[in-house]
Amino acid sequence: MSEIAIELKNVYKRFKGNDYDSVSDVSLKIERGNFVTILGTSGSGKTTLLKMVNRIYELTSGEILYFGEDITRLPVNDYRRQIGYVIQQGGLFPHKTVEENIAVIPRLLKWDKEKTGRRIKELMGLVRLEYDTYRNRYPRSLSGGEQQRVGIARALAADPSVMLMDEPFGAIDAITRGVLQQEVKNLQHKLGNTILFVTHDVFEAFLLGQKIIVMDRGRVQQFDTPYNIMLHPANEFVKRLITTGDVYDKLRVLSVESHLEEASEEEIQKGVRIDSSKYLNDALTMFVKEECSYLIVAEGNRVKGKLPIEYLKQMMKE
């Protein structure tokens, strides 16, 4: 059984002066190592939910557990230092250099200078910022995409098990946004962090999330895999939310691993292979090119299963 990183039990949040709940009766479990996106329109409660996990907002009632511990019983500053937090445009300190921004948490944790320096160089490499070029620059001299990279590096500084990301790419141009989305996904795959990622963008939620929390008016409407939400929306709200865009958009955000069947040894030997990191639009291209009835989905030399063309045909009828 997978370890539960974050669990919410009957969580409510009502702000002073309001006669309604901003978050209402939310109960869910987030497994360690999962990339979970929180999708909803403005005012749906998604950011409030994220801020409660980080204790920026305290609960009105209910319980949030961090690896089994009630977060209200943990010293708030110690707890927050265990969690990476990324917001729009990185939330960088304008008077600190790139190096100083990334070093904030290590210094609070009283790491020695040598250990901190090694970690900064390692992180800048991970987010593709050349150390000697960027280390002494200030946020005002960075592009939006570069600021976000620094923000991600800072959030990763103490190697947190959980990262919270609140619409981190919302103010960035489409091209840079696409690059950063892929880099965050690659980083999560490499490091194995648990990520909670807030977005109002349906495409982004499906592209990044292994699971998706769909929220409306403070309530969770559906919490499931992209495949199940796309093919089996829980209610009319979810259905309307995900049916924006055309069929090809759906194929671009669903992994080739969305629907795998067991493959025989003969099928594995004869079949055309596609990497497990690809999406269904890539599979469609290969089906047309190779004129085959199934594809063998593999990660390196490890076969994960077969993807039948009937599945794509079903998707394109939805």
Short mmCIF file of N, CA, C and O in Angstrom, two decimals, residues 23-112:
data_model
loop_
_atom_site.label_atom_id
_atom_site.label_comp_id
_atom_site.label_asym_id
_atom_site.label_seq_id
_atom_site.Cartn_x
_atom_site.Cartn_y
_atom_site.Cartn_z
N VAL A 23 -14.11 26.66 1.62
CA VAL A 23 -13.82 25.24 1.40
C VAL A 23 -14.79 24.46 2.27
O VAL A 23 -14.97 24.77 3.45
N SER A 24 -15.44 23.46 1.68
CA SER A 24 -16.54 22.80 2.38
C SER A 24 -16.41 21.27 2.34
O SER A 24 -16.46 20.66 1.27
N ASP A 25 -16.19 20.69 3.51
CA ASP A 25 -16.23 19.23 3.71
C ASP A 25 -15.35 18.47 2.71
O ASP A 25 -15.80 17.54 2.04
N VAL A 26 -14.08 18.85 2.64
CA VAL A 26 -13.14 18.19 1.73
C VAL A 26 -12.43 17.06 2.47
O VAL A 26 -11.81 17.26 3.51
N SER A 27 -12.54 15.86 1.92
CA SER A 27 -11.85 14.68 2.44
C SER A 27 -11.18 13.96 1.28
O SER A 27 -11.85 13.58 0.31
N LEU A 28 -9.88 13.80 1.35
CA LEU A 28 -9.15 13.08 0.30
C LEU A 28 -7.76 12.70 0.80
O LEU A 28 -7.24 13.26 1.77
N LYS A 29 -7.16 11.73 0.11
CA LYS A 29 -5.82 11.26 0.45
C LYS A 29 -4.91 11.41 -0.77
O LYS A 29 -5.29 11.02 -1.88
N ILE A 30 -3.72 11.96 -0.54
CA ILE A 30 -2.74 12.16 -1.61
C ILE A 30 -1.53 11.29 -1.32
O ILE A 30 -0.86 11.44 -0.30
N GLU A 31 -1.28 10.36 -2.22
CA GLU A 31 -0.20 9.40 -2.01
C GLU A 31 1.17 10.03 -2.25
O GLU A 31 1.32 10.93 -3.09
N ARG A 32 2.15 9.54 -1.51
CA ARG A 32 3.52 10.02 -1.65
C ARG A 32 4.00 9.80 -3.09
O ARG A 32 3.78 8.75 -3.69
N GLY A 33 4.66 10.83 -3.64
CA GLY A 33 5.22 10.73 -4.98
C GLY A 33 4.25 11.04 -6.11
O GLY A 33 4.64 11.00 -7.27
N ASN A 34 3.01 11.40 -5.78
CA ASN A 34 2.03 11.74 -6.81
C ASN A 34 2.09 13.21 -7.18
O ASN A 34 2.36 14.06 -6.35
N PHE A 35 1.83 13.49 -8.44
CA PHE A 35 1.67 14.86 -8.94
C PHE A 35 0.17 15.08 -9.07
O PHE A 35 -0.48 14.52 -9.94
N VAL A 36 -0.38 15.90 -8.17
CA VAL A 36 -1.82 16.14 -8.13
C VAL A 36 -2.10 17.59 -8.49
O VAL A 36 -1.56 18.51 -7.87
N THR A 37 -2.93 17.81 -9.49
CA THR A 37 -3.33 19.17 -9.86
C THR A 37 -4.70 19.47 -9.26
O THR A 37 -5.56 18.59 -9.14
N ILE A 38 -4.88 20.73 -8.85
CA ILE A 38 -6.16 21.19 -8.31
C ILE A 38 -6.74 22.16 -9.32
O ILE A 38 -6.20 23.25 -9.54
N LEU A 39 -7.84 21.77 -9.94
CA LEU A 39 -8.42 22.52 -11.05
C LEU A 39 -9.74 23.14 -10.65
O LEU A 39 -10.58 22.49 -10.01
N GLY A 40 -9.92 24.40 -11.03
CA GLY A 40 -11.20 25.06 -10.76
C GLY A 40 -11.17 26.48 -11.26
O GLY A 40 -10.11 27.05 -11.53
N THR A 41 -12.35 27.08 -11.39
CA THR A 41 -12.44 28.47 -11.82
C THR A 41 -12.13 29.38 -10.64
O THR A 41 -11.93 28.94 -9.51
N SER A 42 -12.08 30.68 -10.90
CA SER A 42 -11.84 31.66 -9.84
C SER A 42 -12.91 31.55 -8.76
O SER A 42 -14.10 31.45 -9.06
N GLY A 43 -12.48 31.52 -7.49
CA GLY A 43 -13.42 31.42 -6.39
C GLY A 43 -13.86 30.01 -6.04
O GLY A 43 -14.73 29.82 -5.19
N SER A 44 -13.24 29.01 -6.67
CA SER A 44 -13.66 27.62 -6.42
C SER A 44 -13.11 27.06 -5.12
O SER A 44 -13.57 26.02 -4.65
N GLY A 45 -12.11 27.74 -4.52
CA GLY A 45 -11.53 27.28 -3.26
C GLY A 45 -10.21 26.58 -3.40
O GLY A 45 -9.61 26.15 -2.40
N LYS A 46 -9.69 26.49 -4.63
CA LYS A 46 -8.46 25.72 -4.85
C LYS A 46 -7.24 26.33 -4.15
O LYS A 46 -6.45 25.61 -3.51
N THR A 47 -7.05 27.65 -4.25
CA THR A 47 -5.92 28.29 -3.58
C THR A 47 -6.09 28.30 -2.07
O THR A 47 -5.12 28.10 -1.32
N THR A 48 -7.32 28.49 -1.60
CA THR A 48 -7.58 28.42 -0.16
C THR A 48 -7.20 27.05 0.38
O THR A 48 -6.58 26.93 1.45
N LEU A 49 -7.55 26.01 -0.35
CA LEU A 49 -7.20 24.64 0.06
C LEU A 49 -5.68 24.48 0.17
O LEU A 49 -5.17 23.93 1.15
N LEU A 50 -4.97 24.97 -0.84
CA LEU A 50 -3.51 24.86 -0.85
C LEU A 50 -2.90 25.61 0.34
O LEU A 50 -1.99 25.12 1.00
N LYS A 51 -3.42 26.81 0.60
CA LYS A 51 -2.88 27.62 1.69
C LYS A 51 -3.19 27.01 3.06
O LYS A 51 -2.44 27.25 4.02
N MET A 52 -4.25 26.24 3.16
CA MET A 52 -4.51 25.53 4.41
C MET A 52 -3.51 24.41 4.63
O MET A 52 -3.07 24.16 5.76
N VAL A 53 -3.11 23.75 3.55
CA VAL A 53 -2.09 22.70 3.67
C VAL A 53 -0.78 23.30 4.18
O VAL A 53 -0.06 22.69 4.96
N ASN A 54 -0.49 24.53 3.77
CA ASN A 54 0.74 25.21 4.19
C ASN A 54 0.58 26.03 5.47
O ASN A 54 1.50 26.70 5.91
N ARG A 55 -0.63 26.01 6.03
CA ARG A 55 -0.97 26.75 7.26
C ARG A 55 -0.83 28.26 7.12
O ARG A 55 -0.61 28.96 8.10
N ILE A 56 -0.94 28.76 5.90
CA ILE A 56 -1.09 30.20 5.72
C ILE A 56 -2.48 30.59 6.21
O ILE A 56 -2.67 31.62 6.84
N TYR A 57 -3.46 29.73 5.90
CA TYR A 57 -4.80 29.83 6.48
C TYR A 57 -4.98 28.64 7.41
O TYR A 57 -4.65 27.50 7.06
N GLU A 58 -5.50 28.90 8.60
CA GLU A 58 -5.80 27.82 9.52
C GLU A 58 -7.21 27.30 9.26
O GLU A 58 -8.09 28.02 8.80
N LEU A 59 -7.43 26.03 9.58
CA LEU A 59 -8.72 25.40 9.37
C LEU A 59 -9.80 26.02 10.24
O LEU A 59 -9.53 26.42 11.38
N THR A 60 -11.02 26.07 9.71
CA THR A 60 -12.17 26.37 10.56
C THR A 60 -12.57 25.11 11.32
O THR A 60 -12.86 25.14 12.52
N SER A 61 -12.56 23.99 10.62
CA SER A 61 -12.78 22.69 11.26
C SER A 61 -12.23 21.60 10.34
O SER A 61 -11.91 21.84 9.17
N GLY A 62 -12.10 20.41 10.90
CA GLY A 62 -11.54 19.30 10.15
C GLY A 62 -10.11 19.03 10.57
O GLY A 62 -9.63 19.53 11.59
N GLU A 63 -9.41 18.27 9.72
CA GLU A 63 -8.06 17.84 10.08
C GLU A 63 -7.24 17.64 8.81
O GLU A 63 -7.74 17.12 7.81
N ILE A 64 -5.99 18.08 8.85
CA ILE A 64 -5.04 17.81 7.76
C ILE A 64 -3.85 17.07 8.37
O ILE A 64 -3.25 17.54 9.34
N LEU A 65 -3.52 15.94 7.78
CA LEU A 65 -2.40 15.12 8.26
C LEU A 65 -1.25 15.17 7.26
O LEU A 65 -1.45 15.08 6.04
N TYR A 66 -0.04 15.33 7.80
CA TYR A 66 1.19 15.32 7.00
C TYR A 66 1.96 14.08 7.40
O TYR A 66 2.47 13.98 8.51
N PHE A 67 1.96 13.08 6.51
CA PHE A 67 2.54 11.77 6.82
C PHE A 67 2.04 11.26 8.17
O PHE A 67 2.79 10.78 9.01
N GLY A 68 0.73 11.39 8.37
CA GLY A 68 0.07 10.85 9.54
C GLY A 68 0.01 11.76 10.74
O GLY A 68 -0.66 11.43 11.73
N GLU A 69 0.69 12.90 10.71
CA GLU A 69 0.70 13.82 11.85
C GLU A 69 -0.23 15.01 11.60
O GLU A 69 -0.22 15.59 10.52
N ASP A 70 -1.01 15.36 12.61
CA ASP A 70 -1.89 16.52 12.55
C ASP A 70 -1.02 17.78 12.44
O ASP A 70 -0.21 18.06 13.32
N ILE A 71 -1.19 18.54 11.34
CA ILE A 71 -0.29 19.68 11.11
C ILE A 71 -0.45 20.77 12.15
O ILE A 71 0.47 21.56 12.38
N THR A 72 -1.60 20.83 12.82
CA THR A 72 -1.79 21.86 13.84
C THR A 72 -1.00 21.57 15.10
O THR A 72 -0.84 22.43 15.97
N ARG A 73 -0.49 20.36 15.22
CA ARG A 73 0.32 19.98 16.38
C ARG A 73 1.82 20.12 16.12
O ARG A 73 2.64 19.84 17.00
N LEU A 74 2.16 20.51 14.90
CA LEU A 74 3.58 20.70 14.54
C LEU A 74 3.93 22.18 14.64
O LEU A 74 3.11 23.04 14.28
N PRO A 75 5.13 22.54 15.12
CA PRO A 75 5.55 23.94 15.10
C PRO A 75 5.48 24.48 13.68
O PRO A 75 6.05 23.89 12.76
N VAL A 76 4.73 25.57 13.48
CA VAL A 76 4.39 26.01 12.14
C VAL A 76 5.62 26.29 11.28
O VAL A 76 5.67 25.92 10.10
N ASN A 77 6.64 26.94 11.83
CA ASN A 77 7.83 27.25 11.03
C ASN A 77 8.61 25.99 10.66
O ASN A 77 9.11 25.87 9.53
N ASP A 78 8.72 25.06 11.59
CA ASP A 78 9.40 23.79 11.30
C ASP A 78 8.65 23.03 10.21
O ASP A 78 9.25 22.44 9.31
N TYR A 79 7.33 23.05 10.31
CA TYR A 79 6.50 22.35 9.32
C TYR A 79 6.69 22.96 7.94
O TYR A 79 6.90 22.25 6.94
N ARG A 80 6.62 24.29 7.85
CA ARG A 80 6.74 24.95 6.55
C ARG A 80 8.10 24.73 5.90
O ARG A 80 8.21 24.70 4.68
N ARG A 81 9.13 24.57 6.71
CA ARG A 81 10.47 24.34 6.15
C ARG A 81 10.60 22.96 5.52
O ARG A 81 11.54 22.69 4.77
N GLN A 82 9.64 22.09 5.82
CA GLN A 82 9.64 20.75 5.21
C GLN A 82 8.86 20.72 3.90
O GLN A 82 8.81 19.68 3.24
N ILE A 83 8.24 21.85 3.55
CA ILE A 83 7.38 21.91 2.36
C ILE A 83 7.86 23.01 1.42
O ILE A 83 8.08 24.15 1.84
N GLY A 84 8.05 22.67 0.16
CA GLY A 84 8.38 23.68 -0.84
C GLY A 84 7.14 24.43 -1.26
O GLY A 84 6.06 23.84 -1.38
N TYR A 85 7.28 25.73 -1.51
CA TYR A 85 6.12 26.55 -1.87
C TYR A 85 6.50 27.50 -3.00
O TYR A 85 7.45 28.27 -2.88
N VAL A 86 5.77 27.41 -4.11
CA VAL A 86 6.06 28.22 -5.29
C VAL A 86 4.79 28.95 -5.71
O VAL A 86 3.73 28.34 -5.83
N ILE A 87 4.90 30.26 -5.93
CA ILE A 87 3.76 31.06 -6.36
C ILE A 87 4.09 31.73 -7.70
O ILE A 87 5.19 31.55 -8.25
N GLN A 88 3.16 32.50 -8.23
CA GLN A 88 3.39 33.21 -9.49
C GLN A 88 4.62 34.10 -9.38
O GLN A 88 4.82 34.78 -8.38
N GLN A 89 5.42 34.08 -10.44
CA GLN A 89 6.64 34.90 -10.55
C GLN A 89 7.62 34.62 -9.42
O GLN A 89 8.48 35.44 -9.10
N GLY A 90 7.50 33.42 -8.83
CA GLY A 90 8.51 32.94 -7.90
C GLY A 90 8.43 33.49 -6.49
O GLY A 90 8.91 32.88 -5.55
N GLY A 91 7.83 34.69 -6.31
CA GLY A 91 7.77 35.29 -4.98
C GLY A 91 9.15 35.55 -4.40
O GLY A 91 9.38 35.37 -3.20
N LEU A 92 10.07 35.99 -5.24
CA LEU A 92 11.47 36.16 -4.82
C LEU A 92 11.64 37.44 -4.00
O LEU A 92 10.90 38.40 -4.14
N PHE A 93 12.66 37.43 -3.14
CA PHE A 93 13.03 38.64 -2.42
C PHE A 93 13.80 39.56 -3.36
O PHE A 93 14.89 39.20 -3.84
N PRO A 94 13.27 40.76 -3.66
CA PRO A 94 13.90 41.61 -4.68
C PRO A 94 15.29 42.12 -4.30
O PRO A 94 16.09 42.40 -5.19
N HIS A 95 15.58 42.21 -3.00
CA HIS A 95 16.86 42.74 -2.55
C HIS A 95 17.93 41.66 -2.41
O HIS A 95 19.06 41.95 -2.02
N LYS A 96 17.58 40.41 -2.71
CA LYS A 96 18.54 39.30 -2.62
C LYS A 96 18.90 38.80 -4.01
O LYS A 96 18.07 38.81 -4.92
N THR A 97 20.14 38.36 -4.16
CA THR A 97 20.57 37.77 -5.43
C THR A 97 19.93 36.41 -5.62
O THR A 97 19.31 35.86 -4.70
N VAL A 98 20.10 35.85 -6.81
CA VAL A 98 19.61 34.49 -7.08
C VAL A 98 20.16 33.51 -6.05
O VAL A 98 19.42 32.71 -5.46
N GLU A 99 21.45 33.57 -5.82
CA GLU A 99 22.09 32.67 -4.87
C GLU A 99 21.53 32.86 -3.46
O GLU A 99 21.23 31.88 -2.76
N GLU A 100 21.33 34.10 -3.06
CA GLU A 100 20.80 34.38 -1.72
C GLU A 100 19.35 33.94 -1.58
O GLU A 100 18.93 33.46 -0.51
N ASN A 101 18.56 34.08 -2.65
CA ASN A 101 17.18 33.62 -2.62
C ASN A 101 17.10 32.11 -2.41
O ASN A 101 16.32 31.62 -1.60
N ILE A 102 17.92 31.37 -3.14
CA ILE A 102 17.89 29.91 -3.03
C ILE A 102 18.39 29.45 -1.66
O ILE A 102 17.95 28.43 -1.13
N ALA A 103 19.27 30.25 -1.05
CA ALA A 103 19.89 29.88 0.23
C ALA A 103 19.02 30.16 1.44
O ALA A 103 19.41 29.84 2.57
N VAL A 104 17.84 30.75 1.26
CA VAL A 104 17.03 31.19 2.40
C VAL A 104 16.76 30.05 3.39
O VAL A 104 17.03 30.17 4.59
N ILE A 105 16.20 28.95 2.91
CA ILE A 105 15.85 27.85 3.83
C ILE A 105 17.10 27.16 4.39
O ILE A 105 17.17 26.91 5.60
N PRO A 106 18.12 26.83 3.57
CA PRO A 106 19.33 26.26 4.15
C PRO A 106 19.93 27.11 5.28
O PRO A 106 20.41 26.57 6.28
N ARG A 107 19.88 28.42 5.13
CA ARG A 107 20.43 29.28 6.18
C ARG A 107 19.55 29.26 7.44
O ARG A 107 20.07 29.27 8.56
N LEU A 108 18.23 29.21 7.25
CA LEU A 108 17.34 29.08 8.40
C LEU A 108 17.58 27.76 9.12
O LEU A 108 17.43 27.66 10.35
N LEU A 109 17.95 26.74 8.36
CA LEU A 109 18.23 25.43 8.94
C LEU A 109 19.67 25.32 9.46
O LEU A 109 20.08 24.27 9.94
N LYS A 110 20.42 26.43 9.32
CA LYS A 110 21.79 26.54 9.83
C LYS A 110 22.75 25.53 9.17
O LYS A 110 23.61 24.94 9.81
N TRP A 111 22.55 25.35 7.85
CA TRP A 111 23.52 24.56 7.10
C TRP A 111 24.84 25.31 7.05
O TRP A 111 24.85 26.56 7.03
N ASP A 112 25.95 24.59 6.97
CA ASP A 112 27.23 25.28 6.84
C ASP A 112 27.39 25.81 5.41
O ASP A 112 26.68 25.41 4.49
#
